[in-house]
Coordinates of C-alpha atoms in Angstrom, one line a residue:
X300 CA -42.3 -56.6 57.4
X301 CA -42.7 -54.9 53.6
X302 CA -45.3 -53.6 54.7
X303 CA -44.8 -52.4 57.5
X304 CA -41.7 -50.7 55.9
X305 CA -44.2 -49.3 53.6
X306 CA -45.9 -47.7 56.3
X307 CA -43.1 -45.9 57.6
X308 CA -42.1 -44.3 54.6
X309 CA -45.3 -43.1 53.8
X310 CA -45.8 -41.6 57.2
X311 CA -41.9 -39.9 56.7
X312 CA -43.0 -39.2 52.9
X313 CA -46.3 -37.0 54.3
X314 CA -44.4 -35.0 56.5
X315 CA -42.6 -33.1 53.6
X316 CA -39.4 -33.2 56.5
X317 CA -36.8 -35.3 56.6
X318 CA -36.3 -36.9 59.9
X319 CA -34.4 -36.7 63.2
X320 CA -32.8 -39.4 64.8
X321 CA -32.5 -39.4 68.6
X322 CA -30.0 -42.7 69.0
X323 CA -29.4 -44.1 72.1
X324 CA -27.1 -46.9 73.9
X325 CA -28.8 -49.5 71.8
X326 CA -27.2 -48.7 68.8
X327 CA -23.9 -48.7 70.1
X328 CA -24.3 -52.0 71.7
X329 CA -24.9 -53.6 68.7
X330 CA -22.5 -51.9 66.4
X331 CA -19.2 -51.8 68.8
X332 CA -20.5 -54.4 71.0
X333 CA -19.9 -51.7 73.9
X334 CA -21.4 -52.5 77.1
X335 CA -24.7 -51.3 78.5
X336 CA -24.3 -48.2 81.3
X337 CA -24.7 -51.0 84.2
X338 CA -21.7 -53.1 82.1
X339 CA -19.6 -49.6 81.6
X340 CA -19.9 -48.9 85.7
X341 CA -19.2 -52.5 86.0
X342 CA -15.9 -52.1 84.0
X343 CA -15.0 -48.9 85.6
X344 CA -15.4 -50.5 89.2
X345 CA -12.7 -52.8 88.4
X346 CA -10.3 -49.7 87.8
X347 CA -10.2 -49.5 91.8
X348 CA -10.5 -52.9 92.4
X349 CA -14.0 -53.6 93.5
X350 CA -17.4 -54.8 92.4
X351 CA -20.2 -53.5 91.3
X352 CA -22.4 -55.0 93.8
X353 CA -20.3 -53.1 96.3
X354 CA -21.0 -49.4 94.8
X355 CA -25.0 -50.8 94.2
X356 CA -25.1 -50.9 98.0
X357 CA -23.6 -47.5 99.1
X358 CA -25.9 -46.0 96.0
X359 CA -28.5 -47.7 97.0
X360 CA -30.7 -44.2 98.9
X361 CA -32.2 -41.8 96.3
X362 CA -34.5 -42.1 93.6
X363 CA -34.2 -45.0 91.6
X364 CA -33.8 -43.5 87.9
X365 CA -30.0 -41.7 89.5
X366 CA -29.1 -45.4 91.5
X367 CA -26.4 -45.6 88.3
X368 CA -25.0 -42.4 88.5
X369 CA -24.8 -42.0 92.4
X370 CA -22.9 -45.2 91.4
X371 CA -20.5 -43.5 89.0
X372 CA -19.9 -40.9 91.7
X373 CA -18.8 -43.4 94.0
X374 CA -16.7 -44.8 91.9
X375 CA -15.2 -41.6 90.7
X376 CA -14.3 -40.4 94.1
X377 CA -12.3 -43.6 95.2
X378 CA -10.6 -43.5 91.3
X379 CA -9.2 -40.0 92.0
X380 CA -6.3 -40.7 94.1
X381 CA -4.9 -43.9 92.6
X382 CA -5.1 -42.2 89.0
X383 CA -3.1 -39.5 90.7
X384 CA -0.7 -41.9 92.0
X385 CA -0.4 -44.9 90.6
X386 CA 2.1 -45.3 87.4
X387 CA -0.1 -47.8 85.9
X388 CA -1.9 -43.8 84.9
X389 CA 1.2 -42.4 84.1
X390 CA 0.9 -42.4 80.4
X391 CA -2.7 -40.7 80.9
X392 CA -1.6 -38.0 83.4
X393 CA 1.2 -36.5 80.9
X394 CA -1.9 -36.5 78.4
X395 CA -4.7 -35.2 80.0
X396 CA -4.0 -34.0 83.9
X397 CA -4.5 -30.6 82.6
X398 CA -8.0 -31.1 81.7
X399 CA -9.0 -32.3 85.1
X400 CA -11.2 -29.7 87.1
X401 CA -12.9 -32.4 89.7
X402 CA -13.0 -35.8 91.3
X403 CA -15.2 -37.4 88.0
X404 CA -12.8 -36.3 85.0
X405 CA -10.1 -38.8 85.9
X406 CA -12.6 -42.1 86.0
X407 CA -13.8 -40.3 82.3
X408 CA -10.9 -39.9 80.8
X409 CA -9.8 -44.0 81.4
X410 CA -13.7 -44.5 80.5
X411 CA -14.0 -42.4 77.3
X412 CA -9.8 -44.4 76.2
X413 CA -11.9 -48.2 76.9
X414 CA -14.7 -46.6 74.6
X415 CA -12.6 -45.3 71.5
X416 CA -10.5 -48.5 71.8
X417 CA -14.0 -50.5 70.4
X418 CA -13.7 -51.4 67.1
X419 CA -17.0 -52.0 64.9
X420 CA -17.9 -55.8 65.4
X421 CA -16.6 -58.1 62.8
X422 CA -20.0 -59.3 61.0
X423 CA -21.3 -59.0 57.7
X424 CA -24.7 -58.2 59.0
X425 CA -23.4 -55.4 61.2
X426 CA -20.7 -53.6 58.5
X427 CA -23.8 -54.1 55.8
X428 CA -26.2 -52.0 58.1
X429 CA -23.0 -49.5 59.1
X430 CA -22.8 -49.2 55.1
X431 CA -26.3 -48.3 54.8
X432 CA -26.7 -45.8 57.9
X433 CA -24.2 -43.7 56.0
X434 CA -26.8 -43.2 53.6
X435 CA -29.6 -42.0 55.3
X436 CA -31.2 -38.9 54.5
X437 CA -31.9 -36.7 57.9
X438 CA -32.1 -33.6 58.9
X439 CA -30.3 -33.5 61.8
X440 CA -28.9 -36.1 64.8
X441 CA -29.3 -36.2 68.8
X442 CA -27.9 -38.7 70.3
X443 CA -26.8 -39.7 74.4
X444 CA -23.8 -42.0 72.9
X445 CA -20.0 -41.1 73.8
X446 CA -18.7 -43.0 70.8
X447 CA -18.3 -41.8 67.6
X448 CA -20.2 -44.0 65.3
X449 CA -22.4 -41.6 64.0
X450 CA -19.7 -38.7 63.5
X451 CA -17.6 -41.4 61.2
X452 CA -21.1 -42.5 59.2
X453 CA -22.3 -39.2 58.7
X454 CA -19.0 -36.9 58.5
X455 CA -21.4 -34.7 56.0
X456 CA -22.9 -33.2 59.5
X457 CA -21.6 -30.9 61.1
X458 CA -20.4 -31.5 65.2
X459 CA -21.5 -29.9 68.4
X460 CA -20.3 -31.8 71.7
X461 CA -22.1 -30.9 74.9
X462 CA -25.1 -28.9 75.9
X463 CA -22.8 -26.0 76.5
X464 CA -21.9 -26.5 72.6
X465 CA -25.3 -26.9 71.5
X466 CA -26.7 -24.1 73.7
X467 CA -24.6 -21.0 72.5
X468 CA -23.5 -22.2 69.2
X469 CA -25.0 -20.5 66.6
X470 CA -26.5 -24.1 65.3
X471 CA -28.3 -24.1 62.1
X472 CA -30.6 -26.9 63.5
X473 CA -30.1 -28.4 60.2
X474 CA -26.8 -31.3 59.5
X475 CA -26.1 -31.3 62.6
X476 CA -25.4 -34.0 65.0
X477 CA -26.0 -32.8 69.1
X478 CA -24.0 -35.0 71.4
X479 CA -25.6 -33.9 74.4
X480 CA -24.0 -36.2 77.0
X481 CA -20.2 -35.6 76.1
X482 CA -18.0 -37.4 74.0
X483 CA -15.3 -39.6 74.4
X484 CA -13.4 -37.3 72.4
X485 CA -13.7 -35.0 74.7
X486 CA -13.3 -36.8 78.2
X487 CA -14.5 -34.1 80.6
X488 CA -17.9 -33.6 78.2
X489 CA -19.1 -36.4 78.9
X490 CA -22.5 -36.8 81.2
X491 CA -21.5 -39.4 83.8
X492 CA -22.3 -38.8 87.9
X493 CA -24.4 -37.7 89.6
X494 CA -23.3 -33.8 90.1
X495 CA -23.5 -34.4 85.7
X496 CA -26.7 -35.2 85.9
X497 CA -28.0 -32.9 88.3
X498 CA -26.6 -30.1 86.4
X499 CA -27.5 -31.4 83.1
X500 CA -31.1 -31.4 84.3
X501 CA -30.5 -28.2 85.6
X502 CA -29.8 -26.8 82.0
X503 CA -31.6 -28.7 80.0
X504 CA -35.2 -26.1 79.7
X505 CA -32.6 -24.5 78.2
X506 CA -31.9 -27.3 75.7
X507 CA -35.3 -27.9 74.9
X508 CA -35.7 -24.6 73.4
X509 CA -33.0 -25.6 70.8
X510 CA -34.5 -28.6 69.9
X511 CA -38.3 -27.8 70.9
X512 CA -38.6 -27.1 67.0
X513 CA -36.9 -30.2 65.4
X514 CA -39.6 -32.3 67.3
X515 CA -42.5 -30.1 66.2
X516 CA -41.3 -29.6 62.5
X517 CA -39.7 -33.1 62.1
X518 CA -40.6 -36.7 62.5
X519 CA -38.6 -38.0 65.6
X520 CA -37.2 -42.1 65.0
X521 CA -35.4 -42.9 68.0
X522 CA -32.9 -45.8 67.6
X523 CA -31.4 -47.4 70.8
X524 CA -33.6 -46.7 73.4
X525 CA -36.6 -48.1 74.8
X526 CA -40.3 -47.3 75.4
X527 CA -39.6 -46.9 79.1
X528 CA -36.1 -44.9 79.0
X529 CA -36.0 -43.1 82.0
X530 CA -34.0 -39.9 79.8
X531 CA -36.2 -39.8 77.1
X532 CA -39.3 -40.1 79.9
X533 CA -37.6 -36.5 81.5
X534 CA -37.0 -35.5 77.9
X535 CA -40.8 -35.8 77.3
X536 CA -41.9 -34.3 80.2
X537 CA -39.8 -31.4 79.5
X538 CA -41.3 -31.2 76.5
X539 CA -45.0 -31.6 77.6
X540 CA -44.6 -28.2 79.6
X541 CA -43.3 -26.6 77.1
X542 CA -45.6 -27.8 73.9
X543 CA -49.6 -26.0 73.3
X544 CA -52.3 -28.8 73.1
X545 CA -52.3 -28.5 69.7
X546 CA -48.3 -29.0 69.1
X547 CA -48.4 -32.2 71.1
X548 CA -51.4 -33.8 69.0
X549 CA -49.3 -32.4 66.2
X550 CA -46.3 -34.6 68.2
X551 CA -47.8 -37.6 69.0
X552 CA -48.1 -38.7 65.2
X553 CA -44.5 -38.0 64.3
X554 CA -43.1 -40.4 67.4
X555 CA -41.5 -43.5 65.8
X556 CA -39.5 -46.0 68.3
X557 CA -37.6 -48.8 66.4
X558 CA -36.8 -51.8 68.6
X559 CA -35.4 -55.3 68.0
X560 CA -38.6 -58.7 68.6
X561 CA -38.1 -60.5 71.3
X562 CA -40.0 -63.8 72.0
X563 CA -43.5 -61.9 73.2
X564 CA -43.2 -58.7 70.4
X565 CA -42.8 -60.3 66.5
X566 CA -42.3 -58.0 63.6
X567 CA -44.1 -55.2 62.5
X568 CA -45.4 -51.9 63.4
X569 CA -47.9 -51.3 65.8
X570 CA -49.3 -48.2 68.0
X571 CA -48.2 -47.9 71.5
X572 CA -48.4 -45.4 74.5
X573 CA -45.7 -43.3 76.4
X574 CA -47.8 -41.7 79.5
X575 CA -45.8 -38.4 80.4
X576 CA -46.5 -36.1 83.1
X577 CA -50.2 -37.5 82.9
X578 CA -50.0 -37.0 78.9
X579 CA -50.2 -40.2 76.9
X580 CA -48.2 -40.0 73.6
X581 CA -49.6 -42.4 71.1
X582 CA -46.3 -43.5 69.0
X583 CA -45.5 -45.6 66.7
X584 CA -43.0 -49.2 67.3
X585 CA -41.3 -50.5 64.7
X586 CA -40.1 -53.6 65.9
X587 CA -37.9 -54.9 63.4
X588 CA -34.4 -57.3 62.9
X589 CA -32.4 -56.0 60.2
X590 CA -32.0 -52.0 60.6
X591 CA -30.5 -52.3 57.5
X592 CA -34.1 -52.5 55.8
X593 CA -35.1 -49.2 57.8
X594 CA -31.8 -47.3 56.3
X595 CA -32.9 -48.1 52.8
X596 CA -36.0 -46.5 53.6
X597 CA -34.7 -43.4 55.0
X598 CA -32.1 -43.3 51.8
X599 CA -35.2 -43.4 49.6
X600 CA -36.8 -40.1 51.4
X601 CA -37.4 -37.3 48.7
X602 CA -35.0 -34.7 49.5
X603 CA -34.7 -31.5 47.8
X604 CA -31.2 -30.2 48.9
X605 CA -28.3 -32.0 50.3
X606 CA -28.4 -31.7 53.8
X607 CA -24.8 -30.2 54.0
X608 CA -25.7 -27.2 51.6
X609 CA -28.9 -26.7 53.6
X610 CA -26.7 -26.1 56.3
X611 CA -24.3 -23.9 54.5
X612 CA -26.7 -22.0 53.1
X613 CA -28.6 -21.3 56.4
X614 CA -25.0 -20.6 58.1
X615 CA -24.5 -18.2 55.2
X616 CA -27.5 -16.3 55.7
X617 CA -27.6 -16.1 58.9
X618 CA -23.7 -14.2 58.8
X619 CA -25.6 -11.5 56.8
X620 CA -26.7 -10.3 59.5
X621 CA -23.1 -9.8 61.2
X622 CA -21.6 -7.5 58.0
X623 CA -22.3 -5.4 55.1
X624 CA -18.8 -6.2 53.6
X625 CA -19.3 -8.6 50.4
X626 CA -17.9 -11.8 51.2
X627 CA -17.6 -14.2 47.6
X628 CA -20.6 -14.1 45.7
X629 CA -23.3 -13.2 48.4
X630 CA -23.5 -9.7 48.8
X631 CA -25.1 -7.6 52.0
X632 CA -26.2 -4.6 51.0
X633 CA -28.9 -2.4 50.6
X634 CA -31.8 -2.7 48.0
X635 CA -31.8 0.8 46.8
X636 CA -27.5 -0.2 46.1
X637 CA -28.1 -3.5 44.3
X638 CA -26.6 -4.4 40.8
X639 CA -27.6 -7.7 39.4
X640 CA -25.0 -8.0 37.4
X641 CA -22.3 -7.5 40.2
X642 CA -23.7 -10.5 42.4
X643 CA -24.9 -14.2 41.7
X644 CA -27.2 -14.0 44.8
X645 CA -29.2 -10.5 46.6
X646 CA -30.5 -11.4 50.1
X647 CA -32.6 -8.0 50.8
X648 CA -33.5 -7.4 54.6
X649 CA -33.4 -3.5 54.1
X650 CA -30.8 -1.6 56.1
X651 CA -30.2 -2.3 59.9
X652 CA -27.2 -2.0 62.5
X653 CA -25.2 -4.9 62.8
X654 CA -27.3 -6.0 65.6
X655 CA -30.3 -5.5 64.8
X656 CA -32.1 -8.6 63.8
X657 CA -29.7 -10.6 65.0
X658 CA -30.3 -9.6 68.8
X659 CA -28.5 -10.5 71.3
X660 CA -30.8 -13.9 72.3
X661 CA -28.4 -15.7 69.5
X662 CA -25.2 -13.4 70.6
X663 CA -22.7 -16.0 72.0
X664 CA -19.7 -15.8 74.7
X665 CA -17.2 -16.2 71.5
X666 CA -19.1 -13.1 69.7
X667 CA -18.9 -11.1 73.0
X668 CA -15.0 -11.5 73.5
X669 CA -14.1 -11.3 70.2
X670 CA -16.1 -7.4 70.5
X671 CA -14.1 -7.0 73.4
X672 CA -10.9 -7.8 71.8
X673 CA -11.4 -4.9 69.2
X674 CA -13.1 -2.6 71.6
X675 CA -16.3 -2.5 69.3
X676 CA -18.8 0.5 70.2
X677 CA -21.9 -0.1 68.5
X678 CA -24.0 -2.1 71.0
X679 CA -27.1 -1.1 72.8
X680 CA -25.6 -1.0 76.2
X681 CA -29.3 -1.4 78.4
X682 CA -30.0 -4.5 75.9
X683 CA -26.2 -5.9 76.6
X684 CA -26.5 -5.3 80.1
X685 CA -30.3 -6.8 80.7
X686 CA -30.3 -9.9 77.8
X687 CA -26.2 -10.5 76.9
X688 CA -24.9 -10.5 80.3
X689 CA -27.4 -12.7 82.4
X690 CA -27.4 -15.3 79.2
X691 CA -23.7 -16.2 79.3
X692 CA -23.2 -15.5 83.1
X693 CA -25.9 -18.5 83.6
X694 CA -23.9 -21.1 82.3
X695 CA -20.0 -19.7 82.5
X696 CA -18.2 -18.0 85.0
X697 CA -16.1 -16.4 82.7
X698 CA -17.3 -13.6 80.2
X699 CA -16.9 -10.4 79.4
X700 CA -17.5 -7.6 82.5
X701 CA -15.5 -4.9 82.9
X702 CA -16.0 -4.5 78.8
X703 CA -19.4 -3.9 78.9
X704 CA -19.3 -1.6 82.5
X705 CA -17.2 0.0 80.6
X706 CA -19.4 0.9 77.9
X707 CA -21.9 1.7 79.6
X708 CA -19.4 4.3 81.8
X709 CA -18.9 5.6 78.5
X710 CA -22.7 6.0 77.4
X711 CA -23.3 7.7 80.9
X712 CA -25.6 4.9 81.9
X713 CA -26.0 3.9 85.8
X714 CA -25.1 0.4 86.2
X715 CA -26.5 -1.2 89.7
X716 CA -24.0 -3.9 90.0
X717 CA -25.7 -6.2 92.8
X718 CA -28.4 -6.1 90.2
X719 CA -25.8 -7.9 88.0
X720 CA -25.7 -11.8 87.5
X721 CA -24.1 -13.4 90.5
X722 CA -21.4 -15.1 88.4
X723 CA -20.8 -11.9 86.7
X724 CA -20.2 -10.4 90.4
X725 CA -18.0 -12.9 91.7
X726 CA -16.0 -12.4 88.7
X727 CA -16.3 -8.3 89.5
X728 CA -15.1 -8.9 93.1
X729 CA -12.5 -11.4 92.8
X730 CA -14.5 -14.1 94.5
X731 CA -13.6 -16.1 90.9
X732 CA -10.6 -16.0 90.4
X733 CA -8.2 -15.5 87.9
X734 CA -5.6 -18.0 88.7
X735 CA -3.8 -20.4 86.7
X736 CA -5.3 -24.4 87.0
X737 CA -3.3 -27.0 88.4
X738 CA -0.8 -28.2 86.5
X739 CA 3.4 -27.8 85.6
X740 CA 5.1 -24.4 86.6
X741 CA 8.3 -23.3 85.4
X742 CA 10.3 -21.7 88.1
X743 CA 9.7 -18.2 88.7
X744 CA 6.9 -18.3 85.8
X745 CA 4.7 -15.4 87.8
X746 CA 7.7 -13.1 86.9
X747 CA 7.4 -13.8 83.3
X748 CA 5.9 -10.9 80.9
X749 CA 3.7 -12.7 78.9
X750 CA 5.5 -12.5 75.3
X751 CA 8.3 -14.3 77.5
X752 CA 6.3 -17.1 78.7
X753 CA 4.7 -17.5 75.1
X754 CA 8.3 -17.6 73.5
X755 CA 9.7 -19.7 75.9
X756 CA 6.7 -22.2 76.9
X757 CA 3.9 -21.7 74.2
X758 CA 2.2 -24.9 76.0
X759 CA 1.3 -23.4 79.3
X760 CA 0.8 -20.1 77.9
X761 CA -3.2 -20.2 78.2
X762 CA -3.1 -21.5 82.0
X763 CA -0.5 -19.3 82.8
X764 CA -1.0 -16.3 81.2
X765 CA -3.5 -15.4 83.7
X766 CA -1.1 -15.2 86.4
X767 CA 2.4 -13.4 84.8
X768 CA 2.8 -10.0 84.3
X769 CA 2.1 -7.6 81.7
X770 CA 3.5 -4.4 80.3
X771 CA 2.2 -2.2 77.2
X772 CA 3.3 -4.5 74.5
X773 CA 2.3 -8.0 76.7
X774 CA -1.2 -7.0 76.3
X775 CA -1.2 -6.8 72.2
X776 CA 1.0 -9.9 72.2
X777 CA -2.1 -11.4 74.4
X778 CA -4.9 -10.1 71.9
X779 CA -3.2 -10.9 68.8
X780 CA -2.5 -14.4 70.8
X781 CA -6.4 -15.1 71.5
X782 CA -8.3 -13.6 68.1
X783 CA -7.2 -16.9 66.3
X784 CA -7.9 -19.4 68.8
X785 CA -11.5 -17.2 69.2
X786 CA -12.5 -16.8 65.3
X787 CA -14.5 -19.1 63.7
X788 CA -15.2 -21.1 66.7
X789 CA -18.3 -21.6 68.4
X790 CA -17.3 -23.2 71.6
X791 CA -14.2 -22.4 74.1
X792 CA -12.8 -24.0 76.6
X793 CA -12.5 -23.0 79.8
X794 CA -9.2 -22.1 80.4
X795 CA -9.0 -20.1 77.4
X796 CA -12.0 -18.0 78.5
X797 CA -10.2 -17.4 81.6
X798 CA -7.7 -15.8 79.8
X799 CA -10.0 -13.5 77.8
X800 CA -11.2 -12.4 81.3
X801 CA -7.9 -11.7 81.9
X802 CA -7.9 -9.2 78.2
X803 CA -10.8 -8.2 80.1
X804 CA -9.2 -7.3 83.2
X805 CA -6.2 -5.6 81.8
X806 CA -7.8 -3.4 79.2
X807 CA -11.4 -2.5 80.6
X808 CA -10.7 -2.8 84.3
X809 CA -8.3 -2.3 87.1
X810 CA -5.6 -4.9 86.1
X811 CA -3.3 -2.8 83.9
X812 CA -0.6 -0.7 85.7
X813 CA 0.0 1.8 83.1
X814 CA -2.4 4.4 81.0
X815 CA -5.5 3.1 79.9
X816 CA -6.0 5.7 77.3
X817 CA -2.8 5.0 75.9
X818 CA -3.1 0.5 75.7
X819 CA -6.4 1.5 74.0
X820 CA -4.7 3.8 71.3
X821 CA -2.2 0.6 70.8
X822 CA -4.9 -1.7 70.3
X823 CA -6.8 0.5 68.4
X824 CA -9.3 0.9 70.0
X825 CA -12.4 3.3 68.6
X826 CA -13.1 4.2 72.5
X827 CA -9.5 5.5 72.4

């Protein structure tokens, strides 16, 4: 086993990159003793009474690698009601019936409370190896896992929940951990039936541009899953169509899968074949006992920077190309204007408009309303209207519209709107709507002015603010209510989009009563 250990870290050593880790069930299993997805749909059919053998046989059409979650689906549609009705729920409905937007969220939410009540299992061996994975030197995390193991071990990286997340964050692709199926933390995240997986597949060439370079640049371990996983078959599939010959020789040498023995497959490492899409992947198994061994190895990796400060110093850099302001002690600005002895560190890219390198392929949903809210100007309305718009339209129904028609009304420009994305239309036309979500309603609350619902109930005020009524003033209450929950933040949620849409609405569109020109003097509005 030394020496197979040996192996490994010369093969990690030669790559001059740390590693990722792409962890899987396995881990969890071992760690929190959690069940496997069979034993979690197992669990969850007891929730309404049943067995699993029941759901296996009304799941039992379709192809086989989506048997468990038609199964989930099943499950989730007979949960619905009785979490809706019975008081056994009661305690979970005051908590969480406002984030339920279809028939699966409630069977996730009482899913995701079983997983976070786990507790790591009580044995030496296992808090030993937990002790050791929190040193591990890597470069960045993807894992399928609801829990939050690897969150708590590494709490140096830094969090993105959801493909959504990962997708129009603007990720650093370096300490970062990508939980791509949903968290428990985050109940109606997580990847679970069959509509989840349908759409999750539907996204995911989208995904696998994110990560396409971490699995070029970076040797890949995968921890938890096994040779024949049906996800990280797709996964590699995926990847085959997108990869050059020459990227996936460059691939197959930087495959690592670490398993436990069994009786037939003793200790060691050995060479072994994943055939994708009619491309065999020659990878290497590390079958081994005590993962603990394997963490010492990956503590030992040469590492030049801190992981974390990689990260920072990416994120800082990349905000240079947002502003020109100096923000402590990096400094944007030109190089004919640089002083050495007024800054610690110069970044030179020459001059540029504030969105011109950045482009608007790495502009996200956050970026665009927070522009909205302060009316900005200075974007190139053909390159907003043909890249911008159908990026965030394709996975959100709500996003700015009447902001950038607007702009481009103001540049003179022609806008074909059936030429727009569908979701973008259906927004336009009111086929979306802009209607509060289930959930409690005062009496009379559709009367409110918004600064009266906000003063009087501050907790509904993001669902219902989308259906009261606003005056002059209610609409600067509203901006000055959404720039702090928008700065700073990568990722919105749903109902808080909706309500920029409803900004949207009210100061770019038809939903204000009074004079435009005059709410965009109050706001301040360069356009005024």
């Amino acid at each position: 086993m030394v020496e197979a250990l040996k192996e490994i870290k010369s093969l990690l050593s030669s790559s001059n990159t740390l590693p990722v880790l792409f962890v899987g069930s396995g881990l969890s299993q071992r760690y929190l003793g959690s069940p496997t997805w069979a034993g979690l749909l197992e669990y969850a059919a007891t929730l309404v009474h049943r067995s699993l053998s029941y759901y296996e046989g009304l799941a039992a059409d379709g192809p086989s690698n989506l048997r468990l979650p038609r199964i989930a689906s099943r499950i989730a549609e007979d949960f619905y009601r009785e979490w809706f009705d019975d008081p056994e729920y009661v305690a979970s409905r005051d908590k969480y019936e406002k984030l339920v937007r279809n028939t699966g969220d409630p069977l996730k939410i009482e899913l995701a409370q079983y997983l976070q009540g786990l507790s790591i299992t009580n044995d030496e061996t296992i808090a030993e190896e937990m002790e050791k994975l929190s040193a591990v030197r890597t470069h960045a995390v993807i894992t399928t896992n609801y829990d939050s193991i690897l969150e708590d071990a590494l709490p140096d990286l830094e969090l993105y929940v959801g493909q959504q997340s990962v997708l129009f964050s603007a990720t650093q692709a370096v300490g970062e951990i990508y939980k791509i199926h949903g968290s428990a933390g985050d109940p109606t995240s997580m990847v679970l039936t069959d509509e989840d997986y349908k759409e999750y597949w539907a996204r995911n060439p989208y995904l696998i541009a994110k990560v396409l370079t971490l699995f070029v640049e970076h040797p890949v371990i995968f921890l938890g899953y096994s040779l024949t996983d049906s996800h990280i078959q797709k996964l590699l599939g995926n990847l085959v169509e997108c990869l050059t010959e020459e990227q996936l020789d460059t691939l197959n040498r930087r495959l690592i899968f670490v398993n436990r023995p069994k009786i037939d497959r003793a200790e060691g490492l050995r060479d072994s074949t994943i055939t994708v899409e009619e491309h065999s992947f020659r990878v290497q198994e590390l079958i081994i006992e005590d993962y603990g061994s394997l963490y010492d190895v990956l503590a030992e990796l040469p590492q030049h920077f801190p992981v974390r400060l990689l990260r920072q110093l990416s994120e800082s850099v990349y905000q240079l190309a947002y502003s020109s302001e100096p923000t402590g002690r990096v400094y944007v600005l030109p190089f004919e204007e640089a002083r050495e002895d007024e800054v610690e560190v110069v970044v030179g890219v020459g001059t540029m408009e504030r969105l011109g390198l950045k482009g608007y392929s790495a502009f996200t949903r956050t970026e665009f309303f927070l522009d909205m809210l302060v009316g900005a100007t200075d974007h190139n309305v053909p390159n907003m209207m043909n890249e911008l718009l159908p990026s965030v339209f394709r996975v959100a129904k709500f996003a700015p519209i009447w902001y950038p028609l607007f702009l481009a009304e103001r540049a003179g420009d022609t806008v074909d709107l059936s030429a727009l994305p569908r979701r973008a239309r259906a927004l336009l036309e009111g086929e979306t709507a802009l209607t509060p979500y289930p959930g409690r309603r005062p009496p009379e609350w559709d009367q409110l002015r918004f600064s009266e619902l906000l003063a009087s109930y501050p907790d509904l005020a993001t669902n219902l603010g989308v259906g009261c009524r606003y005056e002059l003033e209610d609409v600067l209450v509203l901006r000055e209510y959404l720039r702090p929950e928008l700065v700073g933040k990568t990722t919105i949620q749903t109902p808080l989009a909706k309500l920029c849409s409803r900004f949207d609405l009210l100061a770019f569109g038809h939903g204000f009563d009074g004079d435009r020109r005059e709410l965009h003097r109050e706001l301040g509005f360069k356009c005024a």
